[in-house]
mmCIF file of C-alpha atoms in Angstrom:
data_model
loop_
_atom_site.group_PDB
_atom_site.id
_atom_site.type_symbol
_atom_site.label_atom_id
_atom_site.label_comp_id
_atom_site.label_asym_id
_atom_site.label_seq_id
_atom_site.Cartn_x
_atom_site.Cartn_y
_atom_site.Cartn_z
ATOM 1 C CA MET A 1 25.782 23.639 6.636
ATOM 2 C CA LEU A 2 25.762 20.133 8.502
ATOM 3 C CA ASP A 3 22.484 18.593 7.771
ATOM 4 C CA VAL A 4 21.045 17.394 11.128
ATOM 5 C CA LEU A 5 17.442 17.140 10.128
ATOM 6 C CA PRO A 6 16.569 12.986 10.138
ATOM 7 C CA PRO A 7 16.107 11.911 6.707
ATOM 8 C CA LEU A 8 12.682 10.779 5.370
ATOM 9 C CA LYS A 9 13.278 7.087 4.742
ATOM 10 C CA GLU A 10 11.291 4.195 3.241
ATOM 11 C CA ILE A 11 10.418 1.596 5.840
ATOM 12 C CA ASP A 12 12.036 -1.546 4.652
ATOM 13 C CA SER A 13 11.038 -3.993 7.545
ATOM 14 C CA LEU A 14 8.540 -3.850 10.329
ATOM 15 C CA ASN A 15 11.130 -5.705 12.887
ATOM 16 C CA ALA A 16 11.959 -2.479 14.939
ATOM 17 C CA PHE A 17 8.498 -2.373 16.071
ATOM 18 C CA TYR A 18 8.366 -5.818 17.544
ATOM 19 C CA GLN A 19 11.551 -5.135 19.935
ATOM 20 C CA LYS A 20 10.485 -6.364 23.372
ATOM 21 C CA ASN A 21 10.924 -4.140 26.430
ATOM 22 C CA VAL A 22 10.136 -0.926 24.558
ATOM 23 C CA LYS A 23 7.323 1.063 26.163
ATOM 24 C CA ARG A 24 5.658 2.407 23.469
ATOM 25 C CA LEU A 25 2.879 5.460 22.537
ATOM 26 C CA PHE A 26 1.011 5.138 19.405
ATOM 27 C CA VAL A 27 -0.800 8.329 18.016
ATOM 28 C CA CYS A 28 -3.157 8.301 14.776
ATOM 29 C CA SER A 29 -6.411 9.745 13.701
ATOM 30 C CA GLU A 30 -9.335 8.375 11.863
ATOM 31 C CA GLY A 31 -10.210 9.177 8.401
ATOM 32 C CA PHE A 32 -12.287 8.782 5.307
ATOM 33 C CA GLU A 33 -9.106 7.772 3.043
ATOM 34 C CA GLU A 34 -8.191 4.163 3.003
ATOM 35 C CA ARG A 35 -4.848 4.728 3.936
ATOM 36 C CA SER A 36 -5.797 5.500 7.310
ATOM 37 C CA LEU A 37 -5.521 2.003 7.519
ATOM 38 C CA SER A 38 -2.013 1.452 5.826
ATOM 39 C CA PHE A 39 0.418 1.423 8.530
ATOM 40 C CA VAL A 40 -1.471 -0.684 11.473
ATOM 41 C CA GLN A 41 -2.773 -3.148 8.786
ATOM 42 C CA ASN A 42 0.894 -4.045 8.082
ATOM 43 C CA LEU A 43 1.559 -4.862 11.695
ATOM 44 C CA LYS A 44 1.460 -8.544 13.027
ATOM 45 C CA GLU A 45 -1.728 -9.051 15.316
ATOM 46 C CA THR A 46 0.423 -8.451 18.657
ATOM 47 C CA LYS A 47 0.434 -6.093 21.479
ATOM 48 C CA VAL A 48 3.220 -3.698 19.958
ATOM 49 C CA PHE A 49 1.860 -0.597 21.679
ATOM 50 C CA ASP A 50 1.153 0.260 25.281
ATOM 51 C CA VAL A 51 -1.034 3.058 25.106
ATOM 52 C CA ALA A 52 -2.706 4.242 21.704
ATOM 53 C CA ILE A 53 -4.438 7.643 21.214
ATOM 54 C CA VAL A 54 -6.999 7.474 18.329
ATOM 55 C CA CYS A 55 -7.946 10.990 17.291
ATOM 56 C CA THR A 56 -11.496 11.589 15.828
ATOM 57 C CA TYR A 57 -12.790 14.427 13.913
ATOM 58 C CA SER A 58 -15.619 16.683 14.403
ATOM 59 C CA PRO A 59 -18.114 17.905 12.754
ATOM 60 C CA THR A 60 -18.261 14.312 12.011
ATOM 61 C CA LYS A 61 -18.034 13.045 8.395
ATOM 62 C CA LYS A 62 -17.370 9.687 6.510
ATOM 63 C CA SER A 63 -14.998 7.663 8.744
ATOM 64 C CA ARG A 64 -13.210 4.266 8.682
ATOM 65 C CA MET A 65 -13.163 4.361 12.360
ATOM 66 C CA ASP A 66 -15.016 1.301 12.764
ATOM 67 C CA GLU A 67 -12.138 -0.494 11.081
ATOM 68 C CA LEU A 68 -9.392 1.323 12.565
ATOM 69 C CA LEU A 69 -10.364 1.087 16.210
ATOM 70 C CA PRO A 70 -10.534 -2.661 16.128
ATOM 71 C CA ILE A 71 -7.097 -3.218 14.761
ATOM 72 C CA VAL A 72 -5.474 -0.605 16.737
ATOM 73 C CA THR A 73 -7.085 -2.003 19.966
ATOM 74 C CA LEU A 74 -5.590 -5.704 18.704
ATOM 75 C CA LEU A 75 -1.909 -3.913 18.593
ATOM 76 C CA THR A 76 -2.277 -2.193 21.807
ATOM 77 C CA GLN A 77 -2.018 -3.496 25.365
ATOM 78 C CA ASN A 78 -4.655 -1.129 27.047
ATOM 79 C CA THR A 79 -7.878 0.094 25.461
ATOM 80 C CA PRO A 80 -7.339 2.801 23.168
ATOM 81 C CA LEU A 81 -7.696 6.548 24.228
ATOM 82 C CA ILE A 82 -10.238 8.601 21.795
ATOM 83 C CA TYR A 83 -9.646 12.143 21.683
ATOM 84 C CA GLU A 84 -11.880 14.287 19.788
ATOM 85 C CA PHE A 85 -10.526 17.140 17.601
ATOM 86 C CA ASN A 86 -13.015 19.656 16.693
ATOM 87 C CA ARG A 87 -11.488 21.302 13.264
ATOM 88 C CA PHE A 88 -13.417 24.687 14.259
ATOM 89 C CA GLU A 89 -12.594 24.609 17.808
ATOM 90 C CA PRO A 90 -9.198 22.965 18.189
ATOM 91 C CA CYS A 91 -8.068 24.290 21.594
ATOM 92 C CA PRO A 92 -9.811 21.671 24.050
ATOM 93 C CA PHE A 93 -7.647 19.236 21.916
ATOM 94 C CA GLU A 94 -4.520 21.253 22.492
ATOM 95 C CA GLU A 95 -5.098 21.367 26.430
ATOM 96 C CA LYS A 96 -5.888 17.264 26.637
ATOM 97 C CA ILE A 97 -2.580 16.627 24.498
ATOM 98 C CA LEU A 98 -0.526 19.147 26.807
ATOM 99 C CA GLN A 99 -2.106 17.652 29.964
ATOM 100 C CA PHE A 100 -1.273 14.050 28.592
ATOM 101 C CA ALA A 101 2.071 15.114 27.689
ATOM 102 C CA GLU A 102 3.316 15.987 30.987
ATOM 103 C CA GLY A 103 4.049 12.196 31.176
ATOM 104 C CA VAL A 104 5.516 11.461 27.780
ATOM 105 C CA ASN A 105 8.793 10.431 28.946
ATOM 106 C CA ASP A 106 7.530 7.218 30.376
ATOM 107 C CA PHE A 107 7.536 6.009 26.880
ATOM 108 C CA ASP A 108 10.753 4.520 25.478
ATOM 109 C CA GLU A 109 9.203 5.316 21.919
ATOM 110 C CA ILE A 110 6.200 7.575 20.430
ATOM 111 C CA ILE A 111 5.196 7.015 16.730
ATOM 112 C CA ILE A 112 2.195 9.209 15.240
ATOM 113 C CA ASP A 113 0.855 8.330 11.846
ATOM 114 C CA ILE A 114 0.244 11.741 10.130
ATOM 115 C CA SER A 115 -0.926 10.014 7.083
ATOM 116 C CA VAL A 116 -4.887 11.333 7.332
ATOM 117 C CA MET A 117 -4.334 13.834 9.952
ATOM 118 C CA SER A 118 -5.410 17.528 9.890
ATOM 119 C CA LYS A 119 -2.026 19.587 9.365
ATOM 120 C CA LEU A 120 -3.084 21.684 12.407
ATOM 121 C CA MET A 121 -3.144 18.478 14.424
ATOM 122 C CA ILE A 122 0.148 17.586 13.368
ATOM 123 C CA ILE A 123 1.707 20.964 14.496
ATOM 124 C CA ILE A 124 -0.276 20.751 17.604
ATOM 125 C CA LEU A 125 0.684 17.166 18.413
ATOM 126 C CA ILE A 126 4.450 17.921 17.717
ATOM 127 C CA ASN A 127 4.695 21.087 19.564
ATOM 128 C CA CYS A 128 2.955 19.165 22.869
ATOM 129 C CA LEU A 129 6.092 16.984 22.705
ATOM 130 C CA LYS A 130 8.752 19.643 23.030
ATOM 131 C CA PHE A 131 10.076 18.056 26.053
ATOM 132 C CA TYR A 132 10.371 14.676 24.862
ATOM 133 C CA GLU A 133 13.379 13.000 25.497
ATOM 134 C CA LYS A 134 13.539 9.669 23.820
ATOM 135 C CA ARG A 135 12.599 8.254 20.163
ATOM 136 C CA LEU A 136 9.868 9.665 18.088
ATOM 137 C CA LYS A 137 8.907 8.335 14.595
ATOM 138 C CA ILE A 138 6.661 9.874 12.120
ATOM 139 C CA ILE A 139 4.746 7.621 9.817
ATOM 140 C CA TYR A 140 3.584 8.789 6.519
ATOM 141 C CA SER A 141 1.772 6.727 3.811
ATOM 142 C CA GLN A 142 1.899 7.915 0.403
ATOM 143 C CA PRO A 143 -0.655 7.135 -2.266
ATOM 144 C CA ASP A 144 -0.063 7.269 -5.978
ATOM 145 C CA ARG A 145 -2.722 9.994 -6.643
ATOM 146 C CA TYR A 146 -4.836 12.643 -5.024
ATOM 147 C CA SER A 147 -8.179 14.272 -5.994
ATOM 148 C CA PRO A 148 -8.584 16.134 -8.792
ATOM 149 C CA THR A 149 -7.126 13.961 -11.438
ATOM 150 C CA ILE A 150 -5.384 15.931 -14.338
ATOM 151 C CA GLY A 151 -8.841 15.079 -16.458
ATOM 152 C CA GLU A 152 -10.686 16.511 -13.736
ATOM 153 C CA TYR A 153 -8.921 19.607 -13.397
ATOM 154 C CA ASN A 154 -8.749 20.308 -16.805
ATOM 155 C CA LYS A 155 -12.259 19.653 -17.621
ATOM 156 C CA ASN A 156 -13.372 22.225 -14.527
ATOM 157 C CA LYS A 157 -10.470 24.664 -15.062
ATOM 158 C CA SER A 158 -12.706 27.552 -15.955
ATOM 159 C CA GLN A 159 -14.809 27.508 -12.847
ATOM 160 C CA ILE A 160 -12.486 25.309 -10.804
ATOM 161 C CA SER A 161 -13.320 27.104 -7.462
ATOM 162 C CA LYS A 162 -16.711 25.466 -7.737
ATOM 163 C CA SER A 163 -15.623 22.303 -8.623
ATOM 164 C CA ALA A 164 -17.048 19.232 -6.783
ATOM 165 C CA VAL A 165 -13.767 17.161 -6.984
ATOM 166 C CA LEU A 166 -11.679 19.775 -5.184
ATOM 167 C CA PRO A 167 -9.756 18.323 -2.048
ATOM 168 C CA SER A 168 -11.312 21.041 0.190
ATOM 169 C CA PHE A 169 -13.735 24.032 -0.212
ATOM 170 C CA GLY A 170 -14.882 27.179 1.468
ATOM 171 C CA VAL A 171 -13.367 28.457 4.631
ATOM 172 C CA HIS A 172 -15.009 28.426 7.878
ATOM 173 C CA ASP A 173 -12.757 30.723 9.709
ATOM 174 C CA VAL A 174 -9.196 31.427 10.559
ATOM 175 C CA THR A 175 -8.276 29.582 13.457
ATOM 176 C CA ARG A 176 -5.338 29.926 16.206
ATOM 177 C CA THR A 177 -4.571 27.959 19.496
ATOM 178 C CA PRO A 178 -2.645 29.522 22.528
ATOM 179 C CA LEU A 179 0.125 26.696 21.783
ATOM 180 C CA LEU A 180 0.965 28.101 18.433
ATOM 181 C CA SER A 181 0.389 32.022 19.045
ATOM 182 C CA SER A 182 2.984 34.364 19.742
ATOM 183 C CA VAL A 183 2.493 38.036 20.842
ATOM 184 C CA ILE A 184 6.089 39.114 20.199
ATOM 185 C CA MET A 185 6.328 42.036 17.865
ATOM 186 C CA GLN A 186 2.681 42.630 17.247
ATOM 187 C CA ARG A 187 2.910 46.327 16.481
ATOM 188 C CA ASN A 188 5.968 45.551 13.602
ATOM 189 C CA SER A 189 4.907 44.740 9.918
ATOM 190 C CA SER A 190 3.742 41.325 9.139
ATOM 191 C CA LEU A 191 5.167 38.890 6.864
ATOM 192 C CA VAL A 192 2.560 35.815 6.194
ATOM 193 C CA VAL A 193 4.073 32.563 5.047
ATOM 194 C CA SER A 194 1.791 30.380 3.184
ATOM 195 C CA PHE A 195 1.469 27.707 0.772
ATOM 196 C CA LEU A 196 -0.408 26.925 -2.166
ATOM 197 C CA SER A 197 -3.225 24.282 -2.325
ATOM 198 C CA PHE A 198 -6.160 23.853 -4.659
ATOM 199 C CA ASN A 199 -8.346 25.754 -2.390
ATOM 200 C CA GLU A 200 -7.458 29.436 -3.266
ATOM 201 C CA GLN A 201 -10.174 30.837 -0.881
ATOM 202 C CA LEU A 202 -7.617 29.534 2.089
ATOM 203 C CA ILE A 203 -5.313 32.349 1.203
ATOM 204 C CA ARG A 204 -8.037 34.994 0.318
ATOM 205 C CA SER A 205 -9.251 34.711 3.723
ATOM 206 C CA LEU A 206 -6.327 34.823 5.381
ATOM 207 C CA LEU A 207 -5.340 38.088 3.216
ATOM 208 C CA SER A 208 -8.839 39.568 4.655
ATOM 209 C CA PHE A 209 -8.399 38.600 8.261
ATOM 210 C CA LEU A 210 -4.608 39.801 8.405
ATOM 211 C CA SER A 211 -3.998 42.501 5.841
ATOM 212 C CA PRO A 212 -0.029 41.525 5.474
ATOM 213 C CA THR A 213 2.767 43.727 4.494
ATOM 214 C CA ASN A 214 4.038 40.905 2.909
ATOM 215 C CA LEU A 215 3.108 37.473 1.495
ATOM 216 C CA PHE A 216 5.437 34.865 0.713
ATOM 217 C CA LEU A 217 3.870 31.929 -1.128
ATOM 218 C CA ILE A 218 5.592 28.618 -1.389
ATOM 219 C CA ASN A 219 4.366 26.218 -3.801
ATOM 220 C CA GLY A 220 4.474 22.574 -3.193
ATOM 221 C CA VAL A 221 6.419 20.139 -5.823
ATOM 222 C CA PRO A 222 5.217 16.627 -5.550
ATOM 223 C CA PRO A 223 7.607 13.955 -6.639
ATOM 224 C CA ILE A 224 4.928 12.343 -8.925
ATOM 225 C CA LEU A 225 1.979 14.258 -10.206
ATOM 226 C CA LYS A 226 4.350 17.125 -11.677
ATOM 227 C CA TRP A 227 1.397 18.721 -13.351
ATOM 228 C CA ARG A 228 -0.133 19.982 -9.895
ATOM 229 C CA GLU A 229 2.706 22.303 -9.516
ATOM 230 C CA MET A 230 1.352 24.700 -12.639
ATOM 231 C CA ALA A 231 -2.202 23.807 -11.783
ATOM 232 C CA ALA A 232 -1.606 25.669 -8.061
ATOM 233 C CA VAL A 233 -0.138 28.383 -9.726
ATOM 234 C CA GLU A 234 -3.295 28.461 -12.140
ATOM 235 C CA ILE A 235 -5.497 28.588 -9.458
ATOM 236 C CA HIS A 236 -3.565 31.382 -7.238
ATOM 237 C CA ARG A 237 -2.913 33.456 -10.516
ATOM 238 C CA GLU A 238 -4.667 36.595 -9.344
ATOM 239 C CA ILE A 239 -2.949 36.409 -5.538
ATOM 240 C CA ILE A 240 0.407 36.005 -7.340
ATOM 241 C CA LYS A 241 -0.009 39.061 -9.449
ATOM 242 C CA GLU A 242 -1.154 40.895 -6.645
ATOM 243 C CA TYR A 243 2.062 40.255 -4.348
ATOM 244 C CA SER A 244 4.098 40.240 -7.455
ATOM 245 C CA PHE A 245 6.784 42.013 -5.491
ATOM 246 C CA ASP A 246 7.119 39.118 -2.933
ATOM 247 C CA ASN A 247 6.511 36.572 -5.274
ATOM 248 C CA GLU A 248 9.319 36.029 -8.332
ATOM 249 C CA VAL A 249 8.026 33.769 -11.255
ATOM 250 C CA ASP A 250 10.334 32.142 -13.845
ATOM 251 C CA VAL A 251 10.050 32.266 -17.500
ATOM 252 C CA ASN A 252 7.174 29.532 -17.287
ATOM 253 C CA GLY A 253 5.279 31.254 -14.798
ATOM 254 C CA LEU A 254 5.794 29.110 -12.079
ATOM 255 C CA LEU A 255 6.914 30.220 -8.524
ATOM 256 C CA MET A 256 10.604 30.364 -7.658
ATOM 257 C CA ARG A 257 9.817 29.827 -3.992
ATOM 258 C CA LYS A 258 9.057 25.921 -3.817
ATOM 259 C CA THR A 259 9.719 22.863 -1.992
ATOM 260 C CA SER A 260 8.785 19.205 -2.161
ATOM 261 C CA THR A 261 5.212 18.251 -0.638
ATOM 262 C CA LEU A 262 7.065 14.973 0.405
ATOM 263 C CA PHE A 263 10.580 15.897 1.532
ATOM 264 C CA TYR A 264 10.038 18.331 4.552
ATOM 265 C CA GLY A 265 13.622 19.025 5.085
ATOM 266 C CA GLU A 266 13.320 21.545 2.011
ATOM 267 C CA THR A 267 10.110 23.152 3.564
ATOM 268 C CA PHE A 268 12.080 23.415 6.945
ATOM 269 C CA LYS A 269 15.439 24.887 5.264
ATOM 270 C CA LEU A 270 13.436 27.598 3.436
ATOM 271 C CA LEU A 271 11.257 28.566 6.508
ATOM 272 C CA ALA A 272 14.731 28.959 8.504
ATOM 273 C CA ASP A 273 15.801 31.230 5.880
ATOM 274 C CA ILE A 274 12.911 33.341 5.720
ATOM 275 C CA TYR A 275 13.166 33.695 9.697
ATOM 276 C CA ARG A 276 16.811 34.486 9.845
ATOM 277 C CA ASN A 277 16.394 37.204 7.025
ATOM 278 C CA TYR A 278 13.329 38.700 8.514
ATOM 279 C CA CYS A 279 12.920 38.152 12.151
ATOM 280 C CA VAL A 280 14.320 41.278 13.234
ATOM 281 C CA SER A 281 11.967 43.459 10.967
ATOM 282 C CA ARG A 282 8.856 41.608 10.401
ATOM 283 C CA ARG A 283 6.365 39.712 12.511
ATOM 284 C CA ILE A 284 6.361 36.304 10.812
ATOM 285 C CA ILE A 285 3.248 34.382 10.631
ATOM 286 C CA ILE A 286 2.757 30.878 9.157
ATOM 287 C CA ALA A 287 -0.353 29.593 7.511
ATOM 288 C CA PRO A 288 0.456 25.714 7.111
ATOM 289 C CA THR A 289 -1.969 25.125 3.791
ATOM 290 C CA GLY A 290 0.345 22.962 1.981
ATOM 291 C CA SER A 291 1.006 19.144 2.256
ATOM 292 C CA LYS A 292 0.852 17.485 5.563
ATOM 293 C CA LEU A 293 5.004 16.743 5.306
ATOM 294 C CA GLN A 294 5.131 20.598 5.066
ATOM 295 C CA ALA A 295 2.969 21.282 7.767
ATOM 296 C CA PHE A 296 5.181 18.836 9.744
ATOM 297 C CA ALA A 297 8.188 21.186 8.791
ATOM 298 C CA CYS A 298 6.047 23.900 9.891
ATOM 299 C CA GLY A 299 5.666 22.607 13.122
ATOM 300 C CA LEU A 300 9.466 22.033 13.612
ATOM 301 C CA ILE A 301 10.421 25.444 12.856
ATOM 302 C CA LYS A 302 7.686 26.491 15.313
ATOM 303 C CA LEU A 303 9.658 24.408 17.875
ATOM 304 C CA CYS A 304 12.887 26.191 17.156
ATOM 305 C CA CYS A 305 11.528 29.563 16.905
ATOM 306 C CA PRO A 306 8.584 30.154 19.343
ATOM 307 C CA GLU A 307 7.862 33.862 18.452
ATOM 308 C CA ILE A 308 6.647 32.739 15.113
ATOM 309 C CA HIS A 309 2.613 32.906 14.982
ATOM 310 C CA PHE A 310 0.296 30.703 13.327
ATOM 311 C CA GLU A 311 -2.993 31.062 11.788
ATOM 312 C CA TYR A 312 -4.755 28.510 10.083
ATOM 313 C CA PRO A 313 -7.492 28.989 7.808
ATOM 314 C CA THR A 314 -10.146 25.952 8.270
ATOM 315 C CA PRO A 315 -11.640 24.694 5.233
ATOM 316 C CA GLU A 316 -15.372 24.801 5.537
ATOM 317 C CA SER A 317 -15.899 20.892 4.203
ATOM 318 C CA TYR A 318 -13.787 18.220 2.347
ATOM 319 C CA TYR A 319 -14.227 16.131 -0.907
ATOM 320 C CA VAL A 320 -14.685 12.574 0.534
ATOM 321 C CA GLU A 321 -14.805 10.032 -2.403
ATOM 322 C CA GLY A 322 -11.492 9.573 -4.006
ATOM 323 C CA PHE A 323 -9.726 11.934 -2.222
ATOM 324 C CA SER A 324 -6.581 9.908 -2.498
ATOM 325 C CA SER A 325 -5.841 6.275 -3.903
ATOM 326 C CA SER A 326 -6.422 3.491 -2.088
ATOM 327 C CA ASN A 327 -3.026 2.266 -3.501
ATOM 328 C CA ILE A 328 0.096 3.126 -1.555
ATOM 329 C CA LEU A 329 3.454 3.463 -2.878
ATOM 330 C CA LYS A 330 5.205 3.865 -0.151
ATOM 331 C CA ILE A 331 5.136 4.251 3.840
ATOM 332 C CA TYR A 332 7.819 6.225 5.060
ATOM 333 C CA GLU A 333 9.529 7.338 8.499
ATOM 334 C CA ILE A 334 11.177 10.097 9.995
ATOM 335 C CA GLU A 335 13.068 9.058 13.188
ATOM 336 C CA PHE A 336 14.427 11.222 16.107
ATOM 337 C CA MET A 337 16.373 9.158 18.652
ATOM 338 C CA ASN A 338 16.150 12.083 21.095
ATOM 339 C CA PHE A 339 13.498 14.687 20.124
ATOM 340 C CA LYS A 340 13.913 17.678 22.387
ATOM 341 C CA ASN A 341 17.961 17.307 22.087
ATOM 342 C CA GLU A 342 17.866 16.992 18.403
ATOM 343 C CA ILE A 343 15.210 20.095 18.011
ATOM 344 C CA THR A 344 18.072 22.142 19.817
ATOM 345 C CA GLN A 345 20.824 21.064 18.045
ATOM 346 C CA ILE A 346 18.677 21.877 14.846
ATOM 347 C CA SER A 347 17.957 25.413 16.021
ATOM 348 C CA GLU A 348 21.684 25.778 16.875
ATOM 349 C CA ILE A 349 22.884 24.281 13.296
ATOM 350 C CA TYR A 350 20.507 26.605 11.487
ATOM 351 C CA GLU A 351 21.173 29.539 13.752
ATOM 352 C CA LEU A 352 17.528 29.894 14.984
ATOM 353 C CA ASN A 353 18.283 30.680 18.694
ATOM 354 C CA SER A 354 20.801 33.473 18.584
#
C-alpha cells in the first residue's frame, strides 16, 4: 500500500518559519510543563505569525501562561486570541473554533503545537480544519522522561491506582462533542477501541458507561522508556483478562495490538484496519486515552471515517510536579501541504471511503 501519511520528522532548521509574505496562524495551549515553551522559545523575536490562538484550560491549574503569552505576543502581528477549553464541558470551545475555522483558508499556513494539549483538544482542532486547503504543520516536543519514573512505579506497584505520582487519576465524566459524535449504526453491537495508559480508571469508566460487545485495547510502545509497555499491561491486567477474546497477548503477557506512542502512522494504520474489518457489523467507538500523537492519529481517522463515534473519559485531575522532563530530546513536525486534499487521498489509499 502506498504510504501517503506525511512523516513525523525532526525539525532541523527553523528557516522555513521566517519566510516572508506567508500569512500564518499559530495555535498552542498553556500547560504546566516546561515544554509548553520549547517550540516558541526557539524562534527569533520577530513577527512570525499574523494571528495566534492560545488555548487556556479550565478548571484552572498550575500554568506557564505568564511565560508563554509574552513570547507568543512578541512573535505575532496582532494581539493573541485567548480561547478557553473547559475539560469537563468542551462544546463551547468546539463551537468557537468551528466559527473561527470558517475563514481559515485566508491563511497560507497553520501551525499547531500539540506538545501540551489535551488529547480531546487535538482531535477537535484538526477536525475543525477539514476544509483547510493549504499547509498545516503539527509540532510536537518530545521530553526525555515522563512521570512516573521506573523507581516510583516499582515502589508503588502494589497500590498503583492510589499513587500520587500517576500522570492522571480518577474520572470526572465520559465526554462527547457534536463534531466527534455519530448516530450511524446506533442499533448495532458496539466495538470500543481504547488505549492503555497509567490510569486504569479511564477504561473502567468507559466500560460502565458503554457496555460494549467488543473492547479492542491498544498498548503504546515508547521509543524510549521501554519498561512502560509492560507497566501499562500490568495496570490493566484484569481488564485484559475480562476481554481476553478480543485482546491477544504474547508469551511475555504483552498485548499483541500495539503501536508507537510517537510515530502516529502506526496508530492510523491499525485504526484503518479495524475500521475496514468491522465497520459493516459494528458501531465503532474510539476513546483516545493514549499518547498525544496516538490521539492525533485518532483525529485523522475521524476525518476519513465520519461515522466513527468518539467518547472521552476525562481525568478528574492531573499530577503536576515532574509530569514530564524539562529536557527536550527533539522537536518534531508533521507537514501537510494541502490538508483537505491529502485527507481525501489518504481515505482513498486506505480504502476508507468505499
